[in-house]
C-alpha positions as semicolon CSV with decimal commas, in nm:
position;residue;x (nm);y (nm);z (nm)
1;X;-1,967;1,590;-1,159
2;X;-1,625;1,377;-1,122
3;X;-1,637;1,032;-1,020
4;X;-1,468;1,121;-0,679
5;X;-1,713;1,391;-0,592
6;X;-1,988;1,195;-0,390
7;X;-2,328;1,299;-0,496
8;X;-2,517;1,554;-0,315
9;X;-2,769;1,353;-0,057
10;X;-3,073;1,487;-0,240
11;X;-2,982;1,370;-0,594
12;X;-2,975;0,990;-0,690
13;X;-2,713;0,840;-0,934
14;X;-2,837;0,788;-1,318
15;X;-2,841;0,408;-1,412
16;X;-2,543;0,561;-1,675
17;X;-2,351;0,690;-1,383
18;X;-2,401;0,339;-1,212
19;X;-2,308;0,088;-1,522
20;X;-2,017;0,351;-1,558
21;X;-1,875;0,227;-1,235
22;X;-1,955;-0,098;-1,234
23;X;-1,738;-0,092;-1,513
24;X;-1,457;0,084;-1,364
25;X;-1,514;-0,160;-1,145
26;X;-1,473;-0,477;-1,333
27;X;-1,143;-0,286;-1,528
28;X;-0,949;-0,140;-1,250
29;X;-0,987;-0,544;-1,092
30;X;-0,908;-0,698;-1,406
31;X;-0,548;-0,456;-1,319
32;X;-0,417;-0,704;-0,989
33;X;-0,114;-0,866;-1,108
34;X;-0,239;-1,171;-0,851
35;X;-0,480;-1,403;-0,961
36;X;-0,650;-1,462;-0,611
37;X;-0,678;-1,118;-0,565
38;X;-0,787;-1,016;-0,931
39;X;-1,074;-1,289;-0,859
40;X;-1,202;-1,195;-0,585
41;X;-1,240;-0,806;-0,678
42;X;-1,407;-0,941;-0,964
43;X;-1,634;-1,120;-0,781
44;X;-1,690;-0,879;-0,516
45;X;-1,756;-0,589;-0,737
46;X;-2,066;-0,853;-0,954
47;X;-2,195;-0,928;-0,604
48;X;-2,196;-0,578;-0,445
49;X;-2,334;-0,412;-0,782
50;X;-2,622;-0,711;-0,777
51;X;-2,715;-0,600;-0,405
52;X;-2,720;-0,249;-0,480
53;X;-2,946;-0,279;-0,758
54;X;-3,197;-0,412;-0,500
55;X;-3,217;-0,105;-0,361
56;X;-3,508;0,085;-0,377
57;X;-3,525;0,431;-0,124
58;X;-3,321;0,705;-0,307
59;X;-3,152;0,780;0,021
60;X;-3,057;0,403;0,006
61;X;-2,906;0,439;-0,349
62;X;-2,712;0,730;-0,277
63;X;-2,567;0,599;0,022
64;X;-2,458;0,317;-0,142
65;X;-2,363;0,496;-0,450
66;X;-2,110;0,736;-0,234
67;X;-2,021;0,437;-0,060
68;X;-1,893;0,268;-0,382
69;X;-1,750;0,576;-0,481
70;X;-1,503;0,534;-0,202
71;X;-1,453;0,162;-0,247
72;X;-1,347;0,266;-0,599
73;X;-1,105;0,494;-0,480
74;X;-0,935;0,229;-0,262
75;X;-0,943;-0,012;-0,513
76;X;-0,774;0,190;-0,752
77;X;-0,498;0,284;-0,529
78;X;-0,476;-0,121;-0,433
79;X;-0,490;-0,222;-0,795
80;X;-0,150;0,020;-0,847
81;X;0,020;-0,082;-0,589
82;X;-0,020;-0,468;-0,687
83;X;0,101;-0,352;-1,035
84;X;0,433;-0,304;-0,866
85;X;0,475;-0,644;-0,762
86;X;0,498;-0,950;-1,043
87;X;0,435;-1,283;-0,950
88;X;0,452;-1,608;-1,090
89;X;0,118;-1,757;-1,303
90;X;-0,008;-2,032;-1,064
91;X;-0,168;-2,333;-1,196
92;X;-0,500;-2,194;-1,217
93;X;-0,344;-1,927;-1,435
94;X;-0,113;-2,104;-1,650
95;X;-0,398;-2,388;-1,760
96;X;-0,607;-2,227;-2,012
97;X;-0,930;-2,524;-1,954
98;X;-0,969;-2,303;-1,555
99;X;-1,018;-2,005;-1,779
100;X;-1,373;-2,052;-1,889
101;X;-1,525;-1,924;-1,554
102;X;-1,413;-1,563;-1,553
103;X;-1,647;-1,269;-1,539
104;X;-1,713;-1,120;-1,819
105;X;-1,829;-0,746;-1,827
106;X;-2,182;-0,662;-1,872
């Protein structure tokens, strides 16, 4: 099935299909030409792939699963555009002792 395809409701996502998005994920935010922004997507995508593993009720997972789906789609389409736009390194950037704090992938 393609990765922009949402799942049927009656069939829940394989831990593969999961860890296979997470890491598009973590690669297509690792893309932002802006620090804050590259950050943040990098956090958000850890945090929202911690909460989903909570879940529990297939209908839950699949929900969620679709859901990120779509958030992938708009986060690719984000990550491009920012790709369009250089900016300057800010000091956080440019100083390699703030670089010891960055997510790395799982």
């Amino acid at each position: 099935m393609s990765l922009f395809n949402p799942l049927p409701v009656t069939r829940r996502p394989t831990k593969q299909e999961i860890q296979h998005l997470y890491h598009l994920f973590l690669k297509t935010s690792k893309a932002f030409s802006n620090y804050n922004f590259r950050e943040y997507f990098l956090r958000k995508a850890k945090h929202d792939f911690e909460q989903r593993n909570k879940l529990t009720e297939d209908k839950d997972i699949i929900n969620s699963y679709n859901q990120a789906l779509k958030d992938y789609a708009v986060l690719k389409r984000q990550s491009a555009i920012s790709q369009m736009y250089k900016f300057d390194q800010n000091v956080v950037e440019a100083n390699p002792l703030f670089h010891h704090h960055q997510i790395k992938d799982d």
